[in-house]
Coordinates of C-alpha atoms and ligand atoms in Angstrom, one line a residue:
X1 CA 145.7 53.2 -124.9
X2 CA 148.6 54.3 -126.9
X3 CA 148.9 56.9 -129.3
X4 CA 150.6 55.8 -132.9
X5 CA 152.4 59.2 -134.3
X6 CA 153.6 59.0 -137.7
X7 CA 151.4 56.5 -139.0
X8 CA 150.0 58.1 -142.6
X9 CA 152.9 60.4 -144.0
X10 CA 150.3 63.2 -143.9
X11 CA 150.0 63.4 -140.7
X12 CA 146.9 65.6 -140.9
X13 CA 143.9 65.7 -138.6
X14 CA 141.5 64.3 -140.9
X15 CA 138.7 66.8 -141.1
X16 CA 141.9 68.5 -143.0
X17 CA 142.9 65.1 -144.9
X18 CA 139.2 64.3 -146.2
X19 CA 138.4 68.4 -146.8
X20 CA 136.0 67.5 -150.0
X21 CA 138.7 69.0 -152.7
X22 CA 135.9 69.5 -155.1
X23 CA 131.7 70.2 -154.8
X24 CA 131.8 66.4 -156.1
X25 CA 132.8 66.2 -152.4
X26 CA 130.7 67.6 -150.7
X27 CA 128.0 65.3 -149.3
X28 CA 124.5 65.8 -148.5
X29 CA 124.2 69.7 -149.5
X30 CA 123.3 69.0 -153.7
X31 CA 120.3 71.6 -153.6
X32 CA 123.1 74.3 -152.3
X33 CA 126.1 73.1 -154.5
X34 CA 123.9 73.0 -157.3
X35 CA 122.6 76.3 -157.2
X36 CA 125.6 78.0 -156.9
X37 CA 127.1 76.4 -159.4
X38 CA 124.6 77.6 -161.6
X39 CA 124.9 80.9 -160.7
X40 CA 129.0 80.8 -161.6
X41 CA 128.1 79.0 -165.0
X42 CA 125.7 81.5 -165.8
X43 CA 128.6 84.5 -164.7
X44 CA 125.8 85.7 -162.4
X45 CA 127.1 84.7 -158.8
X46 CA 125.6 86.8 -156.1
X47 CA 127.1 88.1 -152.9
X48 CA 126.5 84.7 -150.8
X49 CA 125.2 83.7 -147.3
X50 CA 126.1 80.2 -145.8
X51 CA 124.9 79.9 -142.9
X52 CA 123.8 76.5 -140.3
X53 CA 124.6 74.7 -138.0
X54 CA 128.8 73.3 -137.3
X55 CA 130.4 70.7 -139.5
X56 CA 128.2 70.7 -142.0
X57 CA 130.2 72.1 -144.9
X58 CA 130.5 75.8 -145.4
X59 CA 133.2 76.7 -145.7
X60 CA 134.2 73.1 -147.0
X61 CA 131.5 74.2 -150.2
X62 CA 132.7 78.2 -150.5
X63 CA 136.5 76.6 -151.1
X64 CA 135.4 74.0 -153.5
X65 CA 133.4 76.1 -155.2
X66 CA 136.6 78.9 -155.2
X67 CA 139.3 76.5 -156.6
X68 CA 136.9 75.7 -159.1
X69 CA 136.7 79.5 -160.5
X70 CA 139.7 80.2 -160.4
X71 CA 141.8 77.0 -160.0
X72 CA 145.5 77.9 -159.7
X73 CA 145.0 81.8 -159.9
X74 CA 143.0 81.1 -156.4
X75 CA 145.6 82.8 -154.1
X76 CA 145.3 86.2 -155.9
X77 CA 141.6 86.1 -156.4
X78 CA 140.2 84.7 -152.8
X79 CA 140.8 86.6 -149.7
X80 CA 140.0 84.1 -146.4
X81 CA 139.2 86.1 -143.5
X82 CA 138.1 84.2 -140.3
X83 CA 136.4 86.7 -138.5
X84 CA 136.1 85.5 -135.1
X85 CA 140.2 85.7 -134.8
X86 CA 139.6 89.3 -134.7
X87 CA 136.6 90.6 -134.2
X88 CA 137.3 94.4 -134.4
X89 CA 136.4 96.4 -137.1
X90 CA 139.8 96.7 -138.1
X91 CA 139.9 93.4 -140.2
X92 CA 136.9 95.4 -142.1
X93 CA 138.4 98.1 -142.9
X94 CA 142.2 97.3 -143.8
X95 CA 142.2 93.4 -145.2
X96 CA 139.3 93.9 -147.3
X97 CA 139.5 97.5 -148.5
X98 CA 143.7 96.3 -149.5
X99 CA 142.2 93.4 -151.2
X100 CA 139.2 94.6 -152.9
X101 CA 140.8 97.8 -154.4
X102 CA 144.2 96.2 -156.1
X103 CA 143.9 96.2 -159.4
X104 CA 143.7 92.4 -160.5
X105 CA 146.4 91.1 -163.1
X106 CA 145.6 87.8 -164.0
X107 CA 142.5 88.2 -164.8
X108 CA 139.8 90.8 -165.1
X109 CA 137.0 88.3 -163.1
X110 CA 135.8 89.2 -160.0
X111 CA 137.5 88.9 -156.7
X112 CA 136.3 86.9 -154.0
X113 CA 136.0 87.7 -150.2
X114 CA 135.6 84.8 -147.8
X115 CA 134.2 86.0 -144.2
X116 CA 134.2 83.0 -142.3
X117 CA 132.0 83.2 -139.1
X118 CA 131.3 86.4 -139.6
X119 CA 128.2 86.2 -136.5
X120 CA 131.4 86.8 -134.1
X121 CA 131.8 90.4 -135.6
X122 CA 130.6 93.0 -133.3
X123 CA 127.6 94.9 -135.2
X124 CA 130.1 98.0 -136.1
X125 CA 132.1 95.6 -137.5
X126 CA 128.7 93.9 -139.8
X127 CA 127.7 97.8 -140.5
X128 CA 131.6 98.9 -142.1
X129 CA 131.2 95.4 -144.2
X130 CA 127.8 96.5 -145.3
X131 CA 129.3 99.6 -146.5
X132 CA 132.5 97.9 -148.2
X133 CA 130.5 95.4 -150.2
X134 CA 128.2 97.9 -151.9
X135 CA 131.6 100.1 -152.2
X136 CA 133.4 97.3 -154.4
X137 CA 130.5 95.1 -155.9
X138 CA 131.6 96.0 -159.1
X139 CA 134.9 93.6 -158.9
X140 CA 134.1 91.9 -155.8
X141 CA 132.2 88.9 -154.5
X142 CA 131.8 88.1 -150.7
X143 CA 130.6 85.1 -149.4
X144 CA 130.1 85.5 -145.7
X145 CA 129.7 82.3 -143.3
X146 CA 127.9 82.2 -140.3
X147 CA 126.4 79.5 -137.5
X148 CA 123.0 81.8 -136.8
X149 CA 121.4 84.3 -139.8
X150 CA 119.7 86.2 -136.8
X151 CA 123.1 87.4 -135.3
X152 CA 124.3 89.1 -138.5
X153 CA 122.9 92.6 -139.0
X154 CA 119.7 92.6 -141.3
X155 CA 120.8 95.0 -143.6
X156 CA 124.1 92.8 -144.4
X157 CA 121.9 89.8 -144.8
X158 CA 119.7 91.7 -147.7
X159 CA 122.8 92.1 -149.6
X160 CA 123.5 88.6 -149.8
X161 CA 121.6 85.4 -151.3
X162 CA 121.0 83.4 -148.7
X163 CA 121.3 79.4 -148.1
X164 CA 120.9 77.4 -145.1
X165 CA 123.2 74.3 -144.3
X166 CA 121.4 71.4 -142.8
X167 CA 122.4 68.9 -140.9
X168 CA 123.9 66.3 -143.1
X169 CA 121.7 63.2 -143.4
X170 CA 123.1 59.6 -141.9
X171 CA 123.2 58.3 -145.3
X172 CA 125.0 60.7 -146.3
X173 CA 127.7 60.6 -143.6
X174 CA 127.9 57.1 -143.8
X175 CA 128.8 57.8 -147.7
X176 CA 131.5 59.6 -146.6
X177 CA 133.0 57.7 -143.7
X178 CA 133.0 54.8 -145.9
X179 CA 135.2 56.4 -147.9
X180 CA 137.3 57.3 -144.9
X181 CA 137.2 53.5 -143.4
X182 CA 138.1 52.5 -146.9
X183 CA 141.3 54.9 -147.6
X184 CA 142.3 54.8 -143.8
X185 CA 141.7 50.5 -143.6
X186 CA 140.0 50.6 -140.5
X187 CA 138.3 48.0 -138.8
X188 CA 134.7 48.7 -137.6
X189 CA 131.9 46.6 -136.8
X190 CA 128.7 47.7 -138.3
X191 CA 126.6 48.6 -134.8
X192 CA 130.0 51.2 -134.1
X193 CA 129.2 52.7 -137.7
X194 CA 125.6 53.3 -136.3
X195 CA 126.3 54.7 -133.1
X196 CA 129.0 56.8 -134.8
X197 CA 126.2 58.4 -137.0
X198 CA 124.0 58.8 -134.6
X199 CA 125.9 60.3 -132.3
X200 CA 127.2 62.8 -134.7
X201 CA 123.9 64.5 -135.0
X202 CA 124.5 66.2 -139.0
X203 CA 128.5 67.2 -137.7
X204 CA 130.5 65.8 -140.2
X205 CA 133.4 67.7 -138.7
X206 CA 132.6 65.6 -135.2
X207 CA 132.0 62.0 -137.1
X208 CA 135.5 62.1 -138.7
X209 CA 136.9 63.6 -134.9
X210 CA 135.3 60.9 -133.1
X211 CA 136.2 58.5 -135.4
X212 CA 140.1 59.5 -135.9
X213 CA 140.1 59.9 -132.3
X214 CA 138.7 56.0 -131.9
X215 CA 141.1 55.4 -134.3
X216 CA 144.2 56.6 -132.8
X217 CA 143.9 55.2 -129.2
X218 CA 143.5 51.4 -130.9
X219 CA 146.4 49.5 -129.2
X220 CA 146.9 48.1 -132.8
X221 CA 146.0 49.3 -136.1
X222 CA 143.6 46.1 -137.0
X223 CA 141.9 45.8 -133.9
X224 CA 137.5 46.8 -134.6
X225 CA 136.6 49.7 -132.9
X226 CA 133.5 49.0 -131.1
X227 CA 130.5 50.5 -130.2
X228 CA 131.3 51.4 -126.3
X229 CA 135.2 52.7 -127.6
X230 CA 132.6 55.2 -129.5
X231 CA 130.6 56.4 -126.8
X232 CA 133.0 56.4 -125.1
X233 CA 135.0 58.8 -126.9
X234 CA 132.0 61.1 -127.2
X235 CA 132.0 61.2 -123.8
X236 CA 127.8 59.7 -123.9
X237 CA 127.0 57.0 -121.5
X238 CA 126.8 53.6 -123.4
X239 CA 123.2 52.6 -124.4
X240 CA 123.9 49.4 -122.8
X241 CA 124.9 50.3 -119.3
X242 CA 121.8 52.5 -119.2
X243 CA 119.4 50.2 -119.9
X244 CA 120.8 47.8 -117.4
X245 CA 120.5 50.3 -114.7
X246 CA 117.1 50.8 -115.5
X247 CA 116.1 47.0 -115.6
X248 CA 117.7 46.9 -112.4
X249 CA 115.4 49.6 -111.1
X250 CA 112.2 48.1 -112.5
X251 CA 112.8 44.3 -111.6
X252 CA 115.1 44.3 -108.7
X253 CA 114.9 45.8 -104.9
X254 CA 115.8 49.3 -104.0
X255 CA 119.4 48.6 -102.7
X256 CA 120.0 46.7 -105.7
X257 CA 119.1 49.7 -107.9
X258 CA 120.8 51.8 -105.7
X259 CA 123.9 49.9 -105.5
X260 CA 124.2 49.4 -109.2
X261 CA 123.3 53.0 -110.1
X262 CA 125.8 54.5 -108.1
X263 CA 128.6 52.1 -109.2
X264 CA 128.2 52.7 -112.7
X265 CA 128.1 56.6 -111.7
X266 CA 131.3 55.8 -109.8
X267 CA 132.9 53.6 -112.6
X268 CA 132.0 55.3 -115.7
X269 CA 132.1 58.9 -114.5
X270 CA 128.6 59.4 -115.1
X271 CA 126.4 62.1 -113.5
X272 CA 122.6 61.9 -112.9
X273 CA 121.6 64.0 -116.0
X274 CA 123.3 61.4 -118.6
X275 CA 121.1 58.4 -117.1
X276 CA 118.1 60.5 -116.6
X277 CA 118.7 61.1 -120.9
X278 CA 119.3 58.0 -121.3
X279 CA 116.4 56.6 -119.3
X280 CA 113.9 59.2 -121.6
X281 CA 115.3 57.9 -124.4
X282 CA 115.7 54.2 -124.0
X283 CA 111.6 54.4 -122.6
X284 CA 110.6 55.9 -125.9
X285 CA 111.0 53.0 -127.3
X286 CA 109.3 50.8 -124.7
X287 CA 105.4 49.8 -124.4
X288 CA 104.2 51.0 -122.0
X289 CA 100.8 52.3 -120.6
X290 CA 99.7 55.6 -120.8
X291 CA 100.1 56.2 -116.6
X292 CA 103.2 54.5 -116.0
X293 CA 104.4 56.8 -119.1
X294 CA 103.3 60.0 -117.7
X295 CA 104.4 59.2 -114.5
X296 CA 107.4 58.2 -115.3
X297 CA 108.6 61.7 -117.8
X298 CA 106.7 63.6 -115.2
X299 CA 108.7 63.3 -112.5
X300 CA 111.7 62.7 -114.7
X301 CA 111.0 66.3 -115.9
X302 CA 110.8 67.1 -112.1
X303 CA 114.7 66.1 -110.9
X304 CA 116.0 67.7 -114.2
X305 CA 114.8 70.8 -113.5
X306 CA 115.6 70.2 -110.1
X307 CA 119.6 69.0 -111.1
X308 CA 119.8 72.0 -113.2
X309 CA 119.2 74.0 -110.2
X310 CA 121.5 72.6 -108.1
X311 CA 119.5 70.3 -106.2
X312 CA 121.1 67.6 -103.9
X313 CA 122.5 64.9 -105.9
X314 CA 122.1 62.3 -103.4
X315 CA 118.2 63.1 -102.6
X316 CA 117.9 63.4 -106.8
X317 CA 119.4 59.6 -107.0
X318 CA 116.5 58.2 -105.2
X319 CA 114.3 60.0 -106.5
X320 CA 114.8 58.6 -109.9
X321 CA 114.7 55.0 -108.5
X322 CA 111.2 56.3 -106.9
X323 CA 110.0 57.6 -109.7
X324 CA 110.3 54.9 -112.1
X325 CA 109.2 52.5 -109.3
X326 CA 106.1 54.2 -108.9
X327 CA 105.3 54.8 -112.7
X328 CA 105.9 50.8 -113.3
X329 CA 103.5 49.9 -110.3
X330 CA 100.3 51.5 -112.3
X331 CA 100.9 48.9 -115.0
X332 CA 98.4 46.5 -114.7
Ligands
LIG401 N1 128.9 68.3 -146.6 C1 130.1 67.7 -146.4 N2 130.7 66.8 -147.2 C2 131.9 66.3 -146.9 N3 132.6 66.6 -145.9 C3 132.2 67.5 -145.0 C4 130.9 68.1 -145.2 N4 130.7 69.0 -144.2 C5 131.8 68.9 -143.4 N5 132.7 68.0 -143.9 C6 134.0 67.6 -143.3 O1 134.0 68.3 -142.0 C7 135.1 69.2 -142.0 C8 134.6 70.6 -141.5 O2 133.7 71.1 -142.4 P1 133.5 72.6 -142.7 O3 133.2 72.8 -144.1 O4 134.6 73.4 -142.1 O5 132.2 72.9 -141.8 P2 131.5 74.2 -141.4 O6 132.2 75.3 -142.0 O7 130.1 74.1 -141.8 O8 131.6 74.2 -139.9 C9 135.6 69.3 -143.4 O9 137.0 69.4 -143.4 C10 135.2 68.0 -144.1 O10 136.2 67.1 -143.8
LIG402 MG1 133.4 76.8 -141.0

């Protein structure tokens, strides 16, 4: 695979390129972006508390929703602190307390503080904020941004309003990588699409990595990326080769199953925990009767725990074949 440099004159990764540039762009969140910007046309916005899971628009929504209060006067009225570059209460006390008690010139609105994953401060850290916010509420909003509520201190969290970020919808990700495929012209058939949203489990930040990433290693611009190129990238076994190890195991001989299984390991790179997923998954959605099923996720259960202690990877690879042998011969 090659890599093409210089293609778009931009040059940007896209999560950077497709950054929604207004709350019009921000997909899948309208119960948040809604609410707060209510609160800004009502001149009532409250100290703020994104937090959720990665990729799904926080700080995407706290910038929108800046440049939209203060447009081009945005540099003198948003402070952007990420906290996780320095976690020491340092960043607490100078940045903020600079920024929050300079008179404003521009305008006589408030100023706003953006503390972008803020659950890397160290508690000291949390506690000095707690005590800067209710210092300079008067001319001062903060927004703080976190992955986990429970690892910000609790009296920080009642200061702010709070709204959790779920993981975006597939429809709503597909709105927005259509957009993407559109601008970009790329060529993807319709099962890569799928296995590009599911695989991106509510990370928008991941779908347009994954994608750009897919993207970039084409050995021409034109050429459809695929669903295997996708898993592939991901770095997830492909759907496919799974379930053709496990018909193997349930129709063919035990050196048959053996020999495939341990090729495809070989081949592909995989190790025993990816199939045993795979196999889980992939039986979900097979018919089976109740004792093949429990036998079968029983001792599946079994060699995971077993792999995740370190067990012997050799003896673990026959037991799978074993286990799913055994769990198919109770079907009647
Ligand atoms: N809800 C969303 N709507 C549109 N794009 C999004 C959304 N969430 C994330 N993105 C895309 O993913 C990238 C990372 O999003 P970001 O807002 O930094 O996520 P977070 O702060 O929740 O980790 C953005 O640049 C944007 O391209
Ligand atoms: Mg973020």
């Amino acid at each position: 695979m090659s890599i093409r440099a210089g293609q778009d004159n931009t040059n940007l990764p896209w999560v950077e390129k497709y950054r929604p540039s207004s709350l019009d762009y921000v997909y899948g969140q309208h119960d948040t972006v809604d609410t707060v910007r209510k609160f800004v046309q009502d001149g009532r916005l409250p100290h703020l508390l994104f937090y959720g899971p990665p990729g799904t628009g926080k700080t995407s929504t706290i910038m929108a929703l800046a440049k939209e209060i203060y447009g081009k006067n945005y540099r003198n009225m948003v402070l952007e602190l990420n906290a996780s570059d320095d976690r020491g209460i340092s960043v607490v006390r100078d940045q903020i307390v600079n920024f929050a008690s300079t008179r404003q010139i521009f305008s006589n609105g408030f100023k706003l503080i953006i503390l972008d994953e803020a659950d890397a401060m160290t508690n000291v850290a949390q506690n000095a904020l707690r005590r800067v916010i209710e210092k300079f509420t008067k001319n001062t909003r903060f927004c703080v941004l976190a992955n986990y509520a429970h690892k910000l201190n609790p009296a920080l969290l009642s200061r702010c309003t709070r709204f959790r970020f779920q993981p975006i919808s597939q429809e709503a990700i597909q709105l927005r990588i259509n957009d993407v495929i559109k601008q970009e012209g790329i060529n993807i058939d319709d099962d890569a699409l799928q296995s590009l949203l599911k695989l991106s489990k509510g990370d928008m930040r991941k779908a347009l990595n994954v994608l750009q990433a897919c993207f970039t290693g084409l050995d021409s611009p034109s050429q459809a990326i695929t669903s295997p190129m996708i898993y592939e990238c991901v770095g997830a076994p492909d759907p496919q080769d799974i379930e053709h190890v496990l018909d193997t195991i349930i129709q063919e001989n035990w050196e048959a199953a053996f020999t495939i299984m341990n090729r495809l390991k070989l081949e592909k790179g995989y190790a025993l925990i990816d199939l045993v997923n795979g196999f889980v998954d992939i039986l979900g959605g097979y018919q089976l009767e109740k004792m093949c099923r429990l036998t079968i996720l029983k001792g599946l259960a079994d060699i995971e725990y077993a792999i995740s202690r370190g067990g012997n990877d050799a003896i673990q690879n026959t037991a799978v074949i074993g286990v799913i042998k055994k769990g198919f011969e109770t079907q009647t």
